[in-house]
XYZ file of N, CA and C in Angstrom:
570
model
N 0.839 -1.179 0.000
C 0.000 0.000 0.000
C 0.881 1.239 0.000
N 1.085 1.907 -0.912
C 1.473 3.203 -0.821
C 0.594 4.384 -0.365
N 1.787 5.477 0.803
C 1.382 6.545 1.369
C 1.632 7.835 0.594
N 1.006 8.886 1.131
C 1.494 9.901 0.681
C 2.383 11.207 1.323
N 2.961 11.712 1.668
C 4.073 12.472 2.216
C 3.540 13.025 2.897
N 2.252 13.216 3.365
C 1.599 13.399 4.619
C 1.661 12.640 5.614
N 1.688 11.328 5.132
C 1.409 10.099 6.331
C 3.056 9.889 7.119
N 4.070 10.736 6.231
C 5.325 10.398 6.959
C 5.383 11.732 8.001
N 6.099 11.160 9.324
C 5.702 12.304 10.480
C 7.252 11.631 11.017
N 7.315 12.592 12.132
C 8.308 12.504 13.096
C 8.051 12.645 14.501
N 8.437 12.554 15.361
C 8.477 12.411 16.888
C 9.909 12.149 17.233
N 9.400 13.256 18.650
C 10.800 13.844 19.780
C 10.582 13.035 20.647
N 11.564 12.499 21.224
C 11.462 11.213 22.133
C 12.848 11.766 23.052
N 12.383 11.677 24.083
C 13.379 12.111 24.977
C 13.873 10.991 25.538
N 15.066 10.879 26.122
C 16.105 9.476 26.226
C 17.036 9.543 27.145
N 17.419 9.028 27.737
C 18.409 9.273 28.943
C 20.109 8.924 28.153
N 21.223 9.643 27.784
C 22.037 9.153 27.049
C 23.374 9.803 27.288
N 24.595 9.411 26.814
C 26.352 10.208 27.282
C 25.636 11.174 26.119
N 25.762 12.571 27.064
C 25.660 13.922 26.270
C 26.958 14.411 26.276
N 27.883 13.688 26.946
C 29.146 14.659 26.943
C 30.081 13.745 27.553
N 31.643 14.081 26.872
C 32.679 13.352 27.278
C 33.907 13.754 27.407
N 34.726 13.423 28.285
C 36.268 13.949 28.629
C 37.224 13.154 28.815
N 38.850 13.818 28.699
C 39.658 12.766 29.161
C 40.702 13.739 29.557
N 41.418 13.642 30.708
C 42.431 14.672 30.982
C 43.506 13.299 31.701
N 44.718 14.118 31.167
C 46.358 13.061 32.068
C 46.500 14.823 32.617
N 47.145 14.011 33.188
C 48.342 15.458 34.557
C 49.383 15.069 34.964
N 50.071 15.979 35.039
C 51.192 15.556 36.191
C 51.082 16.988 36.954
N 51.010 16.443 38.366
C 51.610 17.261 38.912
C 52.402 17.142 40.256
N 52.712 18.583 40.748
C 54.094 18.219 42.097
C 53.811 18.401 43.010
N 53.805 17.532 44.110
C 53.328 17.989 45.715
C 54.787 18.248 46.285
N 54.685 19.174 47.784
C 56.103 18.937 48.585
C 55.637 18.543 49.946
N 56.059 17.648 50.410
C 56.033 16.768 51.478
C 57.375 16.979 52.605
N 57.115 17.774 53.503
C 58.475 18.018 54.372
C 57.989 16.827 55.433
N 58.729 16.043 55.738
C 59.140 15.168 57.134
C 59.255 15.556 58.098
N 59.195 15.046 59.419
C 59.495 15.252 60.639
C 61.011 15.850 60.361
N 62.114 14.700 60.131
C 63.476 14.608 59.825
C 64.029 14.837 58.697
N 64.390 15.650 58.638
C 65.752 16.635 57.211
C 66.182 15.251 56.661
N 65.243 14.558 55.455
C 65.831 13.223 54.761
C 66.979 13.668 54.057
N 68.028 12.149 54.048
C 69.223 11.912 53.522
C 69.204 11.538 52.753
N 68.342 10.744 51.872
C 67.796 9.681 50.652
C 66.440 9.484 50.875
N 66.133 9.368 49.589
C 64.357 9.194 49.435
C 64.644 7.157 49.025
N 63.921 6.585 49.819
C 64.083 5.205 50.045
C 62.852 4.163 48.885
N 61.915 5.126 49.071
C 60.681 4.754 48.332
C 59.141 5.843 48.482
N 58.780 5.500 47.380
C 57.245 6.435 47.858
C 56.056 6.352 47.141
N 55.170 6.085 47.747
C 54.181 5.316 46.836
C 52.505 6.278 47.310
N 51.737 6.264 46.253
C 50.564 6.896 46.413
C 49.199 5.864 46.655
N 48.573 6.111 47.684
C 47.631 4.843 48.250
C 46.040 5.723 48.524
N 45.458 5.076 48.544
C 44.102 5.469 48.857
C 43.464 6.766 48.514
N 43.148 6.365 47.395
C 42.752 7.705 46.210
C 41.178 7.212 46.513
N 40.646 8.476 46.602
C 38.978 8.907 46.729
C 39.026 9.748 45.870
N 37.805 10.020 45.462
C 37.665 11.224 44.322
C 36.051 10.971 44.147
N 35.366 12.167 43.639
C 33.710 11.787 42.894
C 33.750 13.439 42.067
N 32.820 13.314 41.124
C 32.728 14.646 40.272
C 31.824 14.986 39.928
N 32.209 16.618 39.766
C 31.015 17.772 39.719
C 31.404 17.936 38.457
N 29.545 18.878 38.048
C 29.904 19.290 36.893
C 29.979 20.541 37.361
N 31.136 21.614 36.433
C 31.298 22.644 36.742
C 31.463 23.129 35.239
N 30.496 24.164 35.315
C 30.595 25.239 33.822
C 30.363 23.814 33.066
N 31.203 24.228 31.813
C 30.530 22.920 30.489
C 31.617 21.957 30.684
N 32.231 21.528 31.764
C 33.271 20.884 31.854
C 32.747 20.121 33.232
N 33.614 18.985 33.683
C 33.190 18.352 34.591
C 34.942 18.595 35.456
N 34.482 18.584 36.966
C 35.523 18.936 38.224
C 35.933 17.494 38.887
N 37.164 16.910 38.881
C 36.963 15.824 39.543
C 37.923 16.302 41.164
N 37.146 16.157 42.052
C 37.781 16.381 43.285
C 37.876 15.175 44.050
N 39.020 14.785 45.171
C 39.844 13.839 45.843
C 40.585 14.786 46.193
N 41.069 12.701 47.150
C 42.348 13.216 48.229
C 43.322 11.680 47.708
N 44.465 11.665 48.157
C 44.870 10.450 48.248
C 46.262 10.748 49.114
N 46.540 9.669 49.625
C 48.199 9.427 50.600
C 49.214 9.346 49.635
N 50.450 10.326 50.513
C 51.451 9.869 49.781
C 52.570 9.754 51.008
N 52.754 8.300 50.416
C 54.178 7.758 52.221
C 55.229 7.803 51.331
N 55.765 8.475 52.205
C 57.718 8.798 51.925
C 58.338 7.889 52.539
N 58.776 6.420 52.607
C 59.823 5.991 53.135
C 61.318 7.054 52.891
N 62.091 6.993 53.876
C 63.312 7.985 53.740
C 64.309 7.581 55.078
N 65.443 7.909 54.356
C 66.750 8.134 55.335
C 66.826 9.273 56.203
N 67.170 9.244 57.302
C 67.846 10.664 57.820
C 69.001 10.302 58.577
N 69.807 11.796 59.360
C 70.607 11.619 60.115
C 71.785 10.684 59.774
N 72.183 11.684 58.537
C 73.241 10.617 57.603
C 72.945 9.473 57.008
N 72.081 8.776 56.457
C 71.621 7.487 56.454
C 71.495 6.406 57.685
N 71.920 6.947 58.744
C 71.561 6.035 59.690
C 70.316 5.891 60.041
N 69.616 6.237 59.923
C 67.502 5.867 60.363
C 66.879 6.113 59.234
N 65.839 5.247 59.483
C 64.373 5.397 58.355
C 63.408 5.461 59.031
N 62.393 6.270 58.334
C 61.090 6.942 59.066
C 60.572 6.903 57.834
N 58.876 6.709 58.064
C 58.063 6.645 57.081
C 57.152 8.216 57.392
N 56.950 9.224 55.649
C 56.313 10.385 56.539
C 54.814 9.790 55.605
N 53.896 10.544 56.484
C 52.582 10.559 55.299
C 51.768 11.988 55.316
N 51.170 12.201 54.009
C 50.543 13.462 54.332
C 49.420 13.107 52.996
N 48.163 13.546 53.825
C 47.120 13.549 52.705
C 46.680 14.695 51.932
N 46.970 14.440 50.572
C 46.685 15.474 49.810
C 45.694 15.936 48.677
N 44.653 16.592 49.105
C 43.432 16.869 48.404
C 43.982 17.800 46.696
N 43.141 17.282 45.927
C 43.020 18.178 44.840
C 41.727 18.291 43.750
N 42.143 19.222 43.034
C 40.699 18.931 41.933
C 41.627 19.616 40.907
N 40.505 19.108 39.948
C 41.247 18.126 38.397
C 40.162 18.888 37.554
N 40.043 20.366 36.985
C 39.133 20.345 36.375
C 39.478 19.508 34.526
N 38.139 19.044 33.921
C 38.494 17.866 32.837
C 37.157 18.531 31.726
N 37.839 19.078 30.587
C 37.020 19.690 29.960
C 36.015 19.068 28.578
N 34.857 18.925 28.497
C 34.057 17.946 27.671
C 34.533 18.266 26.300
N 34.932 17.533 25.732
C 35.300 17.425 24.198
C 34.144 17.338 22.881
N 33.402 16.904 23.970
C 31.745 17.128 23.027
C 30.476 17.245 24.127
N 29.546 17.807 23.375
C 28.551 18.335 24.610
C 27.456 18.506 23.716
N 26.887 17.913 23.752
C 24.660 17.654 22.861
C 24.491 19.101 23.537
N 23.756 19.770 22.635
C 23.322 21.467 23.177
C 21.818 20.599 23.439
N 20.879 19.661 23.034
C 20.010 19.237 23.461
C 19.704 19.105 25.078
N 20.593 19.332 25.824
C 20.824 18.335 27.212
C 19.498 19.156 28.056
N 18.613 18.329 28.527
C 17.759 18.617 29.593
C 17.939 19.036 30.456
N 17.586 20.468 30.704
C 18.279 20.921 31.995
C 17.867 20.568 33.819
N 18.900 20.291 34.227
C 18.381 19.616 35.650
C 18.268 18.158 35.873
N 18.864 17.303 34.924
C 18.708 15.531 34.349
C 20.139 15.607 34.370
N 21.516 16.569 34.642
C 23.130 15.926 34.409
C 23.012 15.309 35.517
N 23.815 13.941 35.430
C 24.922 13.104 36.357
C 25.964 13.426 35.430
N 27.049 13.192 36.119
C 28.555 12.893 35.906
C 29.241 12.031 36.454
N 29.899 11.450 35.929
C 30.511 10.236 36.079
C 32.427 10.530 35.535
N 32.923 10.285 36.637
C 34.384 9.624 36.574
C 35.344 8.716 37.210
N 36.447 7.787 35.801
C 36.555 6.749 36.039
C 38.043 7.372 35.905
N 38.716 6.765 36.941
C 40.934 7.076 37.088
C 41.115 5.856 35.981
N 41.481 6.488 34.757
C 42.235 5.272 34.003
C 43.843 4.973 34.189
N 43.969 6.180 34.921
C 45.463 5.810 35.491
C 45.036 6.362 36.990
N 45.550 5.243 37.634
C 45.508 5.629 39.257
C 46.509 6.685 39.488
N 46.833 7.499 40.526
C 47.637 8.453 41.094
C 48.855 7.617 41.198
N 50.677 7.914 40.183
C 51.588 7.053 40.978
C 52.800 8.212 40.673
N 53.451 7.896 41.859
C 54.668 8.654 41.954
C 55.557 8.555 40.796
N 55.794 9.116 40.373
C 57.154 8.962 38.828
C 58.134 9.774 39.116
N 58.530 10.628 40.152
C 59.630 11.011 41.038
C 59.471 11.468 42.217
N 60.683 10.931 42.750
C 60.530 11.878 44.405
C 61.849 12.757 44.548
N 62.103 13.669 44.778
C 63.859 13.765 45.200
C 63.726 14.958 46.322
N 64.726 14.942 47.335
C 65.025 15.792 48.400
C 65.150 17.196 48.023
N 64.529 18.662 48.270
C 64.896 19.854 47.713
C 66.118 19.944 48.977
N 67.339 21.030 47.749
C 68.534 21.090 48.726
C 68.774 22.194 49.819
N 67.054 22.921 50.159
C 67.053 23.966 50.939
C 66.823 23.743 52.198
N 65.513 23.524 52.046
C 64.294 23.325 53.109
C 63.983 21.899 53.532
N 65.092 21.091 53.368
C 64.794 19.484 53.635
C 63.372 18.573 53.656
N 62.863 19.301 52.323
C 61.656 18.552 52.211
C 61.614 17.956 50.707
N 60.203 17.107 50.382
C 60.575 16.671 49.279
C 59.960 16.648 48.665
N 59.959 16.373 47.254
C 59.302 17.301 46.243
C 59.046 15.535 45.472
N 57.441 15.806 45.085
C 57.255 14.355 44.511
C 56.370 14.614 43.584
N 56.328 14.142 42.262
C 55.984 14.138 40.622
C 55.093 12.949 40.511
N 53.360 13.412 40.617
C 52.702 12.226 39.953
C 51.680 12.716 38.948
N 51.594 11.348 38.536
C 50.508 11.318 36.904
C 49.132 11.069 37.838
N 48.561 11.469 36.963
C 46.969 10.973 37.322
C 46.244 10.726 36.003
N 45.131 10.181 35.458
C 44.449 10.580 33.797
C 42.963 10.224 34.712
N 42.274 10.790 34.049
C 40.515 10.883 34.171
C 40.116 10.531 32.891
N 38.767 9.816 33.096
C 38.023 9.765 31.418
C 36.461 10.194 32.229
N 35.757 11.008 31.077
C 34.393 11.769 32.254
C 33.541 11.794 31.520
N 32.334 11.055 31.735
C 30.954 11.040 30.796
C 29.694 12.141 31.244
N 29.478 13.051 31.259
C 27.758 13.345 31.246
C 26.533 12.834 30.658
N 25.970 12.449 31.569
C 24.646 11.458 31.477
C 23.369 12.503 31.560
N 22.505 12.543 30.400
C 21.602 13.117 31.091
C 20.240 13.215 29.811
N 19.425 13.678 29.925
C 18.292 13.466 29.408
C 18.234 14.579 28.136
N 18.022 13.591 26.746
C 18.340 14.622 25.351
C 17.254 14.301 24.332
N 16.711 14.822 23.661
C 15.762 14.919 22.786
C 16.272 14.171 21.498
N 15.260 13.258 20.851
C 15.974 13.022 19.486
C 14.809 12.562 18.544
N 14.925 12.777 17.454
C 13.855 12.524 16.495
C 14.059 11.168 15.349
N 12.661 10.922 15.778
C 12.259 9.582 14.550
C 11.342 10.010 13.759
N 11.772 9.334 12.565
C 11.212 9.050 11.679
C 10.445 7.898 11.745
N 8.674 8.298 11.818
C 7.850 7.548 11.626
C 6.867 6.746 10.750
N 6.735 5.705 10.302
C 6.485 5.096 9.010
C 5.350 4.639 9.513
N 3.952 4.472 8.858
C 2.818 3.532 9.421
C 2.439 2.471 8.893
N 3.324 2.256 7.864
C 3.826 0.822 6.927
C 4.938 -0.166 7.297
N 6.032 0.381 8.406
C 6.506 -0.391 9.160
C 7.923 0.021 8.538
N 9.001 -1.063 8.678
C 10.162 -0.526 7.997
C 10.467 -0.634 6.776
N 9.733 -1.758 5.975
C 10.314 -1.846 4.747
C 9.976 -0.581 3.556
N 9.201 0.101 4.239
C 8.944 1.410 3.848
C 10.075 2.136 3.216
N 11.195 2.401 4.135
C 12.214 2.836 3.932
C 13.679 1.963 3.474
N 13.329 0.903 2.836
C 14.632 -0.618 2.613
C 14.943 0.674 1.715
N 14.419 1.371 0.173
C 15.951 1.539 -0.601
C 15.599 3.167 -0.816
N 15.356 3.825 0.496
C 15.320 5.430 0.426
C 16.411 5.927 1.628
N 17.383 6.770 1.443
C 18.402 7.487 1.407
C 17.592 8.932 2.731
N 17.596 8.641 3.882
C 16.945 9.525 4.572
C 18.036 10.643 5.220
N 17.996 11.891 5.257
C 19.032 12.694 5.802
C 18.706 13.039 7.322
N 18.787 12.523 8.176
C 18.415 12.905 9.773
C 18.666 14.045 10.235
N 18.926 15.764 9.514
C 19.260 16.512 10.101
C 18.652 16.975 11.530
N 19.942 17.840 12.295
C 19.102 18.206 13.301
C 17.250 19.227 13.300
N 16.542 18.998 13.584
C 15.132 19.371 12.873
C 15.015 20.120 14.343
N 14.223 21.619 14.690
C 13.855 22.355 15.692
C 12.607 22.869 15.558
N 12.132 22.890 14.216
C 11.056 24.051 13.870
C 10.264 23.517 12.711
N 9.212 23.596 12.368
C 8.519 23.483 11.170
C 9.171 23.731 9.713
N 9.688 25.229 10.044
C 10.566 25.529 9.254
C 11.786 24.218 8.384
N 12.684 23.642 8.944
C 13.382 22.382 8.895
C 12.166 21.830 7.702
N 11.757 21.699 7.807
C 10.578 20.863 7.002
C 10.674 21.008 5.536
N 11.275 22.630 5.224
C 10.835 22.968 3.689
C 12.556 21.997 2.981
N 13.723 21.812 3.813
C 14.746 20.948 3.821
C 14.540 19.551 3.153
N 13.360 18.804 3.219
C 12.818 17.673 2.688
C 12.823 17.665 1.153
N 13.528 16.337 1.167
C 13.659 15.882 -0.559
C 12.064 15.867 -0.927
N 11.499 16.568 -2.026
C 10.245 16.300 -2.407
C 10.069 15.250 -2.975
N 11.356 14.281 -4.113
C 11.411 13.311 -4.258
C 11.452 12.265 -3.433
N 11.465 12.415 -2.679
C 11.318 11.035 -1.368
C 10.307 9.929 -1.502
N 8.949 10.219 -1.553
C 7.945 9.572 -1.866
C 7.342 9.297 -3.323
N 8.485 9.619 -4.663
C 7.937 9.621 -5.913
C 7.632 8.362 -6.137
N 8.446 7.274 -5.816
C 8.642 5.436 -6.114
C 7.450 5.166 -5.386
N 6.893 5.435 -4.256
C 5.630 4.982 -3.927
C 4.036 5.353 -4.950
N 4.342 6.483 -4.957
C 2.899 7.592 -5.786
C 2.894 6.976 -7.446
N 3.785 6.279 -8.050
C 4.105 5.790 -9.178
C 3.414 4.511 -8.948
């Protein structure tokens, strides 16, 4: 049964979907002074990373804390002491794509450490006997949230459309409409 270019319609269907995505690496430097003026940095490792994220502006904020223990020498190398100090930060991570559709008041955000927090240097500064330590971190950051999208509706089902060439532009207005191939429906009306 053939239709006529009236019977083809569309509908906005709203959907819960990743409207937006990020990925940020870092390095950066904390300084960690000790009880004791270290002689050698022995080892140092980063442990118990927390973090959860905001969205902030069109970008998403990832804020945490995590430990960083200094095993170390002092007092000429004769003693070792372990120091620790917890150190908070935020990571802003900027969306690389962002649906202008997005429902306002429907964002979650979501982030995942694809690289955990790890030390990649430590070394003694030669002033102030404290120590200066170099880590990576990377984030990957999705926005979740509720976006509008349009179908194309057939009341003949799909084979309607098996060998027609449909252009899905973004559609807002009635207007969008005069955009339509008039040839679209000639192979049916024939």
């Amino acid at each position: 049964m053939a239709h006529t270019e009236k019977q083809t319609q569309t509908r906005e269907i709203y959907v819960k979907a990743v409207c937006g995505k990020g990925r940020k690496f870092a390095q950066v430097t904390h300084t960690v002074t000790p009880p004791h003026a270290p002689s050698s940095i022995l080892g140092c490792w980063v442990i118990n990373h927390q973090y959860e994220a905001v969205k902030s502006g069109n970008g998403v904020e990832v804020v945490g804390t995590y430990d960083i223990n200094i095993w170390y020498s002092y007092d000429k190398n004769t003693k070792t002491d372990v120091a620790k100090e917890t150190v908070p930060y935020s990571e802003p991570v900027p969306l690389t794509f962002l649906d202008p559709n997005v429902r306002a008041g429907t964002e979650e955000v979501h982030a995942y450490a694809t690289q955990e927090p790890n030390c990649v240097e430590a070394n003694v500064a030669k002033h102030d006997g404290s120590v200066v330590i170099r880590v990576e971190r990377e984030f990957r950051v999705e926005l979740v949230a509720e976006t509008k999208i349009y179908a194309l509706v057939s009341p003949v089902g799909p084979d309607d459309f098996d060998d027609k060439d449909v252009d899905f532009v973004h559609t807002t207005s009635d207007d969008d409409f005069e955009d339509l191939d008039p040839d679209f429906l000639d192979d049916d009306l024939s």
